[in-house]
mmCIF file of C-alpha atoms and ligand atoms in Angstrom:
data_model
loop_
_atom_site.group_PDB
_atom_site.id
_atom_site.type_symbol
_atom_site.label_atom_id
_atom_site.label_comp_id
_atom_site.label_asym_id
_atom_site.label_seq_id
_atom_site.Cartn_x
_atom_site.Cartn_y
_atom_site.Cartn_z
ATOM 1 C CA MET A 1 179.692 121.266 131.847
ATOM 2 C CA ASN A 2 177.344 124.283 131.588
ATOM 3 C CA THR A 3 176.559 126.909 134.187
ATOM 4 C CA LEU A 4 172.971 126.433 135.266
ATOM 5 C CA ARG A 5 172.732 129.227 137.846
ATOM 6 C CA THR A 6 174.990 131.470 139.940
ATOM 7 C CA VAL A 7 173.890 132.093 143.514
ATOM 8 C CA THR A 8 175.184 135.083 145.479
ATOM 9 C CA LEU A 9 174.985 134.720 149.227
ATOM 10 C CA ASP A 10 176.356 136.555 152.266
ATOM 11 C CA ASN A 11 179.301 138.891 151.673
ATOM 12 C CA GLY A 12 179.003 138.348 147.927
ATOM 13 C CA LYS A 13 180.081 134.697 148.220
ATOM 14 C CA GLU A 14 179.142 132.967 144.971
ATOM 15 C CA THR A 15 178.136 129.393 144.315
ATOM 16 C CA GLU A 16 178.254 128.263 140.695
ATOM 17 C CA ILE A 17 175.720 125.565 139.896
ATOM 18 C CA PHE A 18 176.878 123.512 136.909
ATOM 19 C CA LEU A 19 175.045 120.916 134.880
ATOM 20 C CA ALA A 20 177.193 118.058 133.586
ATOM 21 C CA ASP A 21 176.190 116.416 130.283
ATOM 22 C CA ASP A 22 176.878 112.963 131.681
ATOM 23 C CA LEU A 23 179.068 111.066 134.175
ATOM 24 C CA LYS A 24 182.082 111.365 131.856
ATOM 25 C CA ASP A 25 181.740 115.140 131.761
ATOM 26 C CA LEU A 26 181.392 115.164 135.563
ATOM 27 C CA SER A 27 184.509 112.989 136.040
ATOM 28 C CA ALA A 28 186.541 115.182 133.681
ATOM 29 C CA HIS A 29 185.696 118.267 135.757
ATOM 30 C CA LEU A 30 186.414 116.586 139.089
ATOM 31 C CA GLY A 31 189.584 114.950 137.765
ATOM 32 C CA GLY A 32 190.964 118.440 137.168
ATOM 33 C CA TYR A 33 191.425 118.964 140.904
ATOM 34 C CA GLY A 34 194.355 116.570 141.118
ATOM 35 C CA ARG A 35 195.385 115.203 144.494
ATOM 36 C CA SER A 36 194.757 117.999 146.969
ATOM 37 C CA VAL A 37 191.230 116.825 147.633
ATOM 38 C CA LEU A 38 189.340 114.705 150.096
ATOM 39 C CA TRP A 39 186.225 112.949 148.847
ATOM 40 C CA VAL A 40 183.238 112.090 151.003
ATOM 41 C CA PHE A 41 180.904 109.303 149.831
ATOM 42 C CA ASP A 42 178.356 107.085 151.443
ATOM 43 C CA THR A 43 178.072 103.342 151.017
ATOM 44 C CA ASN A 44 175.697 103.871 148.057
ATOM 45 C CA THR A 45 177.623 106.492 146.088
ATOM 46 C CA ALA A 46 180.981 104.777 146.681
ATOM 47 C CA LYS A 47 179.591 101.891 144.597
ATOM 48 C CA LEU A 48 179.400 104.177 141.549
ATOM 49 C CA PHE A 49 183.215 104.149 141.368
ATOM 50 C CA LYS A 50 185.293 101.195 140.111
ATOM 51 C CA GLN A 51 188.211 102.591 142.039
ATOM 52 C CA LEU A 52 187.817 105.173 144.777
ATOM 53 C CA PRO A 53 190.062 108.260 144.744
ATOM 54 C CA PRO A 54 193.128 107.980 147.022
ATOM 55 C CA VAL A 55 191.880 110.226 149.844
ATOM 56 C CA HIS A 56 188.327 109.452 150.821
ATOM 57 C CA VAL A 57 185.880 108.747 153.605
ATOM 58 C CA VAL A 58 182.886 106.466 153.079
ATOM 59 C CA LEU A 59 180.019 107.078 155.500
ATOM 60 C CA GLU A 60 177.297 104.553 156.207
ATOM 61 C CA SER A 61 174.314 105.681 154.129
ATOM 62 C CA GLY A 62 171.421 107.202 156.040
ATOM 63 C CA GLU A 63 170.484 109.870 158.532
ATOM 64 C CA SER A 64 172.317 108.114 161.398
ATOM 65 C CA SER A 65 175.626 109.256 159.851
ATOM 66 C CA LYS A 66 174.823 112.918 160.465
ATOM 67 C CA ASN A 67 176.791 112.986 163.692
ATOM 68 C CA PHE A 68 180.032 114.030 165.396
ATOM 69 C CA THR A 69 181.695 110.694 164.628
ATOM 70 C CA SER A 70 181.349 111.271 160.874
ATOM 71 C CA LEU A 71 182.596 114.830 161.257
ATOM 72 C CA GLU A 72 185.607 113.604 163.203
ATOM 73 C CA ARG A 73 186.353 110.919 160.606
ATOM 74 C CA ILE A 74 186.420 113.501 157.810
ATOM 75 C CA LEU A 75 188.540 115.955 159.796
ATOM 76 C CA SER A 76 190.963 113.230 160.944
ATOM 77 C CA THR A 77 191.421 111.985 157.387
ATOM 78 C CA ALA A 78 191.988 115.554 156.186
ATOM 79 C CA MET A 79 194.685 116.067 158.828
ATOM 80 C CA ASP A 80 196.318 112.661 158.392
ATOM 81 C CA GLU A 81 196.522 113.203 154.632
ATOM 82 C CA GLY A 82 197.860 116.737 155.040
ATOM 83 C CA LEU A 83 194.978 118.501 153.277
ATOM 84 C CA ALA A 84 195.954 122.162 153.221
ATOM 85 C CA ARG A 85 193.612 125.096 153.742
ATOM 86 C CA ASP A 86 193.528 125.668 149.996
ATOM 87 C CA GLY A 87 192.652 121.998 149.529
ATOM 88 C CA ARG A 88 189.131 120.927 148.690
ATOM 89 C CA ILE A 89 186.515 118.660 150.185
ATOM 90 C CA ILE A 90 184.191 117.065 147.632
ATOM 91 C CA GLY A 91 180.890 115.718 148.913
ATOM 92 C CA PHE A 92 179.523 113.125 146.479
ATOM 93 C CA GLY A 93 176.081 111.957 147.556
ATOM 94 C CA GLY A 94 172.734 112.961 148.970
ATOM 95 C CA GLY A 95 171.812 115.355 151.742
ATOM 96 C CA VAL A 96 173.661 113.529 154.514
ATOM 97 C CA VAL A 97 176.942 113.344 152.583
ATOM 98 C CA CYS A 98 176.694 116.945 151.375
ATOM 99 C CA ASP A 99 175.807 118.232 154.843
ATOM 100 C CA MET A 100 178.701 116.329 156.421
ATOM 101 C CA ALA A 101 181.207 117.376 153.744
ATOM 102 C CA ALA A 102 180.081 121.006 154.017
ATOM 103 C CA PHE A 103 180.163 121.064 157.825
ATOM 104 C CA ALA A 104 183.651 119.573 157.801
ATOM 105 C CA ALA A 105 184.802 122.070 155.129
ATOM 106 C CA SER A 106 183.409 124.947 157.207
ATOM 107 C CA VAL A 107 185.505 124.089 160.262
ATOM 108 C CA TYR A 108 188.620 122.498 158.756
ATOM 109 C CA MET A 109 191.338 125.122 159.237
ATOM 110 C CA ARG A 110 188.462 127.605 159.620
ATOM 111 C CA GLY A 111 187.255 126.852 156.113
ATOM 112 C CA CYS A 112 188.589 125.055 153.058
ATOM 113 C CA ARG A 113 187.254 124.809 149.502
ATOM 114 C CA LEU A 114 184.077 122.890 148.905
ATOM 115 C CA THR A 115 182.496 121.141 145.929
ATOM 116 C CA LEU A 116 179.160 119.382 146.282
ATOM 117 C CA VAL A 117 177.919 116.754 143.858
ATOM 118 C CA PRO A 118 174.301 116.107 144.867
ATOM 119 C CA THR A 119 173.217 112.682 143.655
ATOM 120 C CA THR A 120 169.611 112.776 144.822
ATOM 121 C CA LEU A 121 166.790 115.028 143.663
ATOM 122 C CA LEU A 122 166.306 116.217 147.254
ATOM 123 C CA CYS A 123 169.886 117.325 147.489
ATOM 124 C CA MET A 124 169.928 118.923 144.000
ATOM 125 C CA VAL A 125 166.972 121.200 144.651
ATOM 126 C CA ASP A 126 167.567 121.848 148.330
ATOM 127 C CA ALA A 127 170.389 120.599 150.574
ATOM 128 C CA ALA A 128 173.356 121.372 148.322
ATOM 129 C CA VAL A 129 172.319 124.960 147.649
ATOM 130 C CA GLY A 130 172.246 127.746 150.200
ATOM 131 C CA GLY A 131 175.051 126.922 152.596
ATOM 132 C CA LYS A 132 173.194 125.239 155.442
ATOM 133 C CA THR A 133 175.279 122.510 157.058
ATOM 134 C CA ALA A 134 174.338 120.521 160.145
ATOM 135 C CA ILE A 135 174.441 117.341 162.139
ATOM 136 C CA ASP A 136 171.633 115.854 164.206
ATOM 137 C CA PHE A 137 172.233 116.126 167.936
ATOM 138 C CA LYS A 138 170.528 114.535 170.938
ATOM 139 C CA GLY A 139 167.964 112.938 168.631
ATOM 140 C CA LEU A 140 167.021 116.225 166.966
ATOM 141 C CA LYS A 141 167.531 117.143 163.345
ATOM 142 C CA ASN A 142 170.095 119.731 162.288
ATOM 143 C CA MET A 143 170.761 121.087 165.777
ATOM 144 C CA VAL A 144 174.483 121.817 165.360
ATOM 145 C CA GLY A 145 175.868 123.346 162.201
ATOM 146 C CA SER A 146 177.014 126.370 160.257
ATOM 147 C CA PHE A 147 176.373 128.398 157.105
ATOM 148 C CA TYR A 148 178.987 127.537 154.510
ATOM 149 C CA PRO A 149 177.992 127.801 150.833
ATOM 150 C CA ALA A 150 179.869 125.533 148.423
ATOM 151 C CA ASP A 151 182.102 127.121 145.777
ATOM 152 C CA GLU A 152 180.411 124.922 143.237
ATOM 153 C CA VAL A 153 177.564 122.463 142.964
ATOM 154 C CA LEU A 154 177.775 119.923 140.143
ATOM 155 C CA ILE A 155 174.507 118.380 138.994
ATOM 156 C CA CYS A 156 174.436 115.323 136.740
ATOM 157 C CA PHE A 157 171.054 113.730 136.033
ATOM 158 C CA ASP A 158 172.714 110.371 135.310
ATOM 159 C CA THR A 159 173.109 109.990 139.081
ATOM 160 C CA LEU A 160 169.310 109.950 139.456
ATOM 161 C CA ARG A 161 168.957 106.792 137.350
ATOM 162 C CA THR A 162 169.745 104.432 140.223
ATOM 163 C CA LEU A 163 167.660 106.311 142.783
ATOM 164 C CA SER A 164 164.874 104.264 144.371
ATOM 165 C CA GLU A 165 161.280 105.391 143.865
ATOM 166 C CA LYS A 166 161.087 106.282 147.575
ATOM 167 C CA GLU A 167 164.226 108.419 147.408
ATOM 168 C CA PHE A 168 163.045 110.172 144.230
ATOM 169 C CA LEU A 169 159.702 110.996 145.890
ATOM 170 C CA ASN A 170 161.601 112.358 148.887
ATOM 171 C CA GLY A 171 163.059 115.032 146.627
ATOM 172 C CA LEU A 172 159.890 115.634 144.687
ATOM 173 C CA ALA A 173 158.124 116.707 147.885
ATOM 174 C CA GLU A 174 160.528 119.648 148.173
ATOM 175 C CA VAL A 175 159.846 120.488 144.524
ATOM 176 C CA VAL A 176 156.078 120.558 145.170
ATOM 177 C CA LYS A 177 156.746 122.701 148.252
ATOM 178 C CA HIS A 178 158.767 125.089 146.057
ATOM 179 C CA ALA A 179 155.868 125.205 143.583
ATOM 180 C CA LEU A 180 153.601 126.595 146.347
ATOM 181 C CA LEU A 181 156.244 129.135 147.399
ATOM 182 C CA SER A 182 157.035 130.273 143.847
ATOM 183 C CA GLN A 183 156.223 133.816 142.745
ATOM 184 C CA ASP A 184 154.671 132.415 139.554
ATOM 185 C CA GLU A 185 152.725 129.284 138.669
ATOM 186 C CA GLU A 186 155.095 127.752 136.119
ATOM 187 C CA LEU A 187 156.422 125.023 138.421
ATOM 188 C CA TYR A 188 152.949 124.265 139.798
ATOM 189 C CA LYS A 189 151.635 123.871 136.228
ATOM 190 C CA LEU A 190 154.568 121.680 135.229
ATOM 191 C CA LEU A 191 153.801 119.359 138.145
ATOM 192 C CA LEU A 192 150.122 119.255 137.169
ATOM 193 C CA THR A 193 150.682 118.589 133.477
ATOM 194 C CA LYS A 194 153.856 116.473 133.324
ATOM 195 C CA LYS A 195 153.287 113.977 136.110
ATOM 196 C CA ASN A 196 154.058 110.925 133.968
ATOM 197 C CA GLU A 197 157.230 112.414 132.452
ATOM 198 C CA ILE A 198 158.424 113.477 135.913
ATOM 199 C CA LEU A 199 157.842 110.041 137.425
ATOM 200 C CA ALA A 200 159.527 108.439 134.388
ATOM 201 C CA ARG A 201 162.502 110.795 135.066
ATOM 202 C CA ASP A 202 162.492 112.098 131.507
ATOM 203 C CA GLY A 203 165.722 114.102 131.054
ATOM 204 C CA GLU A 204 164.265 117.296 129.527
ATOM 205 C CA THR A 205 161.410 117.422 132.020
ATOM 206 C CA LEU A 206 163.792 116.864 134.918
ATOM 207 C CA ARG A 207 166.006 119.696 133.761
ATOM 208 C CA HIS A 208 163.033 122.057 133.575
ATOM 209 C CA LEU A 209 161.784 120.858 136.987
ATOM 210 C CA VAL A 210 165.161 121.272 138.691
ATOM 211 C CA GLU A 211 165.785 124.704 137.144
ATOM 212 C CA LEU A 212 162.382 126.068 138.186
ATOM 213 C CA SER A 213 162.764 124.560 141.638
ATOM 214 C CA LEU A 214 166.240 126.035 142.076
ATOM 215 C CA ASP A 215 164.916 129.441 140.994
ATOM 216 C CA VAL A 216 162.408 129.391 143.848
ATOM 217 C CA LYS A 217 165.030 128.410 146.402
ATOM 218 C CA ILE A 218 167.460 131.029 145.079
ATOM 219 C CA TRP A 219 164.760 133.764 145.203
ATOM 220 C CA TYR A 220 164.394 133.205 148.957
ATOM 221 C CA ILE A 221 168.000 132.578 149.967
ATOM 222 C CA GLU A 222 169.535 135.471 148.051
ATOM 223 C CA GLN A 223 167.241 137.905 149.862
ATOM 224 C CA ASP A 224 167.914 136.388 153.269
ATOM 225 C CA PRO A 225 171.135 134.328 153.149
ATOM 226 C CA LYS A 226 171.427 133.712 156.897
ATOM 227 C CA GLU A 227 167.703 133.244 157.550
ATOM 228 C CA SER A 228 167.645 136.325 159.748
ATOM 229 C CA LEU A 229 165.030 138.470 157.964
ATOM 230 C CA GLY A 230 162.011 136.166 158.075
ATOM 231 C CA ILE A 231 162.175 135.488 154.315
ATOM 232 C CA ARG A 232 164.259 132.317 153.998
ATOM 233 C CA GLN A 233 162.257 130.795 156.845
ATOM 234 C CA MET A 234 159.330 130.439 154.433
ATOM 235 C CA LEU A 235 161.287 127.595 152.802
ATOM 236 C CA ASN A 236 160.558 125.689 155.994
ATOM 237 C CA LEU A 237 156.952 125.236 154.896
ATOM 238 C CA GLY A 238 155.874 121.824 156.173
ATOM 239 C CA HIS A 239 159.129 121.325 158.068
ATOM 240 C CA THR A 240 157.944 122.131 161.605
ATOM 241 C CA PHE A 241 155.276 119.443 161.492
ATOM 242 C CA GLY A 242 157.467 117.272 159.254
ATOM 243 C CA HIS A 243 160.610 117.369 161.421
ATOM 244 C CA ALA A 244 158.584 116.547 164.539
ATOM 245 C CA LEU A 245 157.152 113.503 162.753
ATOM 246 C CA GLU A 246 160.574 112.535 161.442
ATOM 247 C CA SER A 247 162.308 112.903 164.823
ATOM 248 C CA SER A 248 159.511 111.381 166.934
ATOM 249 C CA SER A 249 159.402 108.337 164.670
ATOM 250 C CA HIS A 250 163.207 108.159 165.029
ATOM 251 C CA PHE A 251 163.663 108.843 161.317
ATOM 252 C CA GLY A 252 162.135 105.447 160.549
ATOM 253 C CA LEU A 253 158.566 106.026 159.406
ATOM 254 C CA PHE A 254 158.796 108.075 156.207
ATOM 255 C CA GLY A 255 161.679 109.770 154.438
ATOM 256 C CA HIS A 256 162.361 113.483 154.938
ATOM 257 C CA GLY A 257 160.438 114.559 151.835
ATOM 258 C CA SER A 258 157.383 112.514 152.682
ATOM 259 C CA CYS A 259 157.364 114.087 156.158
ATOM 260 C CA VAL A 260 157.599 117.532 154.533
ATOM 261 C CA ALA A 261 154.663 116.693 152.222
ATOM 262 C CA TRP A 262 152.636 115.557 155.225
ATOM 263 C CA GLY A 263 153.709 118.631 157.213
ATOM 264 C CA THR A 264 152.700 120.935 154.361
ATOM 265 C CA GLY A 265 149.287 119.281 154.394
ATOM 266 C CA ARG A 266 148.954 120.076 158.106
ATOM 267 C CA ALA A 267 150.065 123.684 157.510
ATOM 268 C CA LEU A 268 147.475 124.058 154.721
ATOM 269 C CA GLU A 269 144.780 122.708 157.033
ATOM 270 C CA ALA A 270 145.879 125.057 159.837
ATOM 271 C CA GLY A 271 145.832 128.031 157.456
ATOM 272 C CA ALA A 272 142.395 127.097 156.113
ATOM 273 C CA SER A 273 140.993 126.680 159.650
ATOM 274 C CA LEU A 274 142.297 130.114 160.642
ATOM 275 C CA GLY A 275 141.021 131.783 157.469
ATOM 276 C CA ILE A 276 144.609 132.530 156.317
ATOM 277 C CA THR A 277 144.668 130.032 153.444
ATOM 278 C CA ASP A 278 141.966 129.917 150.827
ATOM 279 C CA LYS A 279 140.199 126.541 151.173
ATOM 280 C CA ALA A 280 140.171 125.891 147.417
ATOM 281 C CA TYR A 281 143.925 126.611 147.232
ATOM 282 C CA ALA A 282 144.617 124.294 150.190
ATOM 283 C CA THR A 283 142.496 121.528 148.650
ATOM 284 C CA GLY A 284 144.206 121.880 145.262
ATOM 285 C CA ALA A 285 147.702 121.813 146.758
ATOM 286 C CA THR A 286 146.858 118.767 148.891
ATOM 287 C CA LYS A 287 145.504 117.039 145.775
ATOM 288 C CA LEU A 288 148.744 117.807 143.935
ATOM 289 C CA PHE A 289 150.793 116.113 146.681
ATOM 290 C CA LYS A 290 148.381 113.154 146.683
ATOM 291 C CA SER A 291 148.691 112.797 142.893
ATOM 292 C CA PHE A 292 152.366 111.893 143.413
ATOM 293 C CA GLY A 293 151.452 109.292 146.029
ATOM 294 C CA TYR A 294 152.187 111.114 149.309
ATOM 295 C CA ASP A 295 150.192 109.965 152.312
ATOM 296 C CA MET A 296 148.568 113.256 153.263
ATOM 297 C CA ASP A 297 145.938 111.559 155.436
ATOM 298 C CA TYR A 298 148.378 109.910 157.860
ATOM 299 C CA ARG A 299 147.670 110.675 161.520
ATOM 300 C CA ILE A 300 149.830 109.943 164.553
ATOM 301 C CA GLY A 301 148.393 107.701 167.272
ATOM 302 C CA ARG A 302 147.002 109.409 170.390
ATOM 303 C CA GLY A 303 149.724 107.741 172.450
ATOM 304 C CA ASP A 304 152.422 109.337 170.267
ATOM 305 C CA TRP A 305 151.300 112.911 170.942
ATOM 306 C CA ILE A 306 153.540 113.519 174.000
ATOM 307 C CA ASP A 307 156.617 112.472 172.057
ATOM 308 C CA PHE A 308 155.559 114.507 169.013
ATOM 309 C CA LYS A 309 154.929 117.590 171.196
ATOM 310 C CA GLU A 310 158.319 117.158 172.853
ATOM 311 C CA HIS A 311 160.062 117.218 169.467
ATOM 312 C CA LEU A 312 157.947 120.146 168.308
ATOM 313 C CA SER A 313 158.944 122.214 171.342
ATOM 314 C CA LYS A 314 162.612 121.894 170.346
ATOM 315 C CA ASP A 315 162.033 123.504 166.918
ATOM 316 C CA LYS A 316 164.415 126.377 166.183
ATOM 317 C CA LYS A 317 161.646 128.741 164.950
ATOM 318 C CA LYS A 318 160.276 130.303 168.121
ATOM 319 C CA GLU A 319 158.808 133.617 169.240
ATOM 320 C CA ALA A 320 158.190 134.325 172.946
ATOM 321 C CA GLY A 321 158.575 130.612 173.620
ATOM 322 C CA LYS A 322 155.921 129.626 171.032
ATOM 323 C CA VAL A 323 156.791 127.499 168.016
ATOM 324 C CA LEU A 324 156.201 129.296 164.717
ATOM 325 C CA PHE A 325 154.665 127.606 161.677
ATOM 326 C CA VAL A 326 154.845 128.632 158.027
ATOM 327 C CA LEU A 327 151.293 129.093 156.707
ATOM 328 C CA MET A 328 150.233 129.960 153.159
ATOM 329 C CA GLU A 329 148.346 133.167 152.393
ATOM 330 C CA GLY A 330 148.190 132.265 148.707
ATOM 331 C CA GLN A 331 150.482 131.323 145.815
ATOM 332 C CA GLY A 332 154.032 132.412 146.713
ATOM 333 C CA LYS A 333 152.883 134.220 149.840
ATOM 334 C CA ALA A 334 153.704 132.654 153.178
ATOM 335 C CA THR A 335 153.600 133.920 156.743
ATOM 336 C CA LEU A 336 154.965 132.762 160.101
ATOM 337 C CA LYS A 337 152.381 132.225 162.847
ATOM 338 C CA PRO A 338 152.384 130.624 166.281
ATOM 339 C CA LEU A 339 149.706 127.937 166.620
ATOM 340 C CA GLU A 340 147.920 126.895 169.803
ATOM 341 C CA LEU A 341 149.071 123.445 170.926
ATOM 342 C CA GLN A 342 145.487 122.264 171.064
ATOM 343 C CA MET A 343 145.086 123.068 167.381
ATOM 344 C CA VAL A 344 148.343 121.311 166.483
ATOM 345 C CA GLN A 345 147.210 118.245 168.419
ATOM 346 C CA HIS A 346 143.912 118.236 166.553
ATOM 347 C CA LEU A 347 145.676 118.616 163.178
ATOM 348 C CA VAL A 348 148.056 115.709 163.682
ATOM 349 C CA ILE A 349 145.600 113.318 165.336
ATOM 350 C CA ALA A 350 142.103 114.056 164.017
ATOM 351 C CA LYS A 351 140.623 113.062 160.651
ATOM 352 C CA PRO A 352 141.746 115.062 157.585
ATOM 353 C CA ILE A 353 139.628 118.046 156.563
ATOM 354 C CA PHE A 354 140.386 117.784 152.821
HETATM 355 N N1 LIG B 401 166.066 123.912 153.332
HETATM 356 C C1 LIG B 401 165.637 125.241 153.584
HETATM 357 C C2 LIG B 401 166.755 126.219 153.469
HETATM 358 O O1 LIG B 401 167.792 125.927 152.900
HETATM 359 O O2 LIG B 401 166.625 127.287 153.962
#
């Protein structure tokens, strides 16, 4: 187990990100915690174990588990099994499992220890790092939650082997998003030049990809750990459009990452229309997403606009009642701007510009 990165968040709280050589190395580390732990899996990650650890909760896989019932199940099990405040919750899975484990750890006895083992690319480069925890509420994504960084995040690329193509692409969308937000072009160039190796999940390439992607995320979250200074919010590039699509299609149409890719496309178009984003940059970035197979040309039906608008209006990023969107001013330079509803409607319904 090697330290990959150390992240320092609010009040100097540190998260160590470790890279395990393989599943054996990962098990040896986790086995060291003994019995004062509660494990959270989902129905997919539980299958990776011949025998589950004694104290565990298995959530149904999928977004529908990000709710109060799952939270209550984890907290009830922790209480029934006598998990003490210095005990540890281990989330072993993708974004839903890690979010649920982290939310439960943040409120159990006002905070217990937390280890996250992200098993999807999406979770490795995004959800497990930075302390955001949340459940969906009243049909809206991430409406109730807390900031609670894990003590440690354990990454093992072996867990990516069984990931479906769709799930892998879900994570890759966040990596491409990070490439646009990066202060240098290394990640962008890696995505341009190593497409085949990335899609083949070549170990060395993946390590490079994950490290560069984490560096971008860490650059933003260390400067603005609680998303209160208008810096971390830039990581929401593509998310305002993307979440509205995800929620209005009841999480059924595309995965989270594909919605983010699509949303980033809309943000690039908005920026180009307003003269904020260079057209050539927007076209190149859209092409990069398309090269990995994302449907950047998707448009919602006219009849779906009311529902889409309704979900958009509930977005957390607002100024004077107007929803704010992250737009790109250039490589690594983003800005928050309110957009007229008429323009948003045009962007999500009309034919693509690029
Ligand atoms: N997923 C964006 C953030 O952690 O701020």
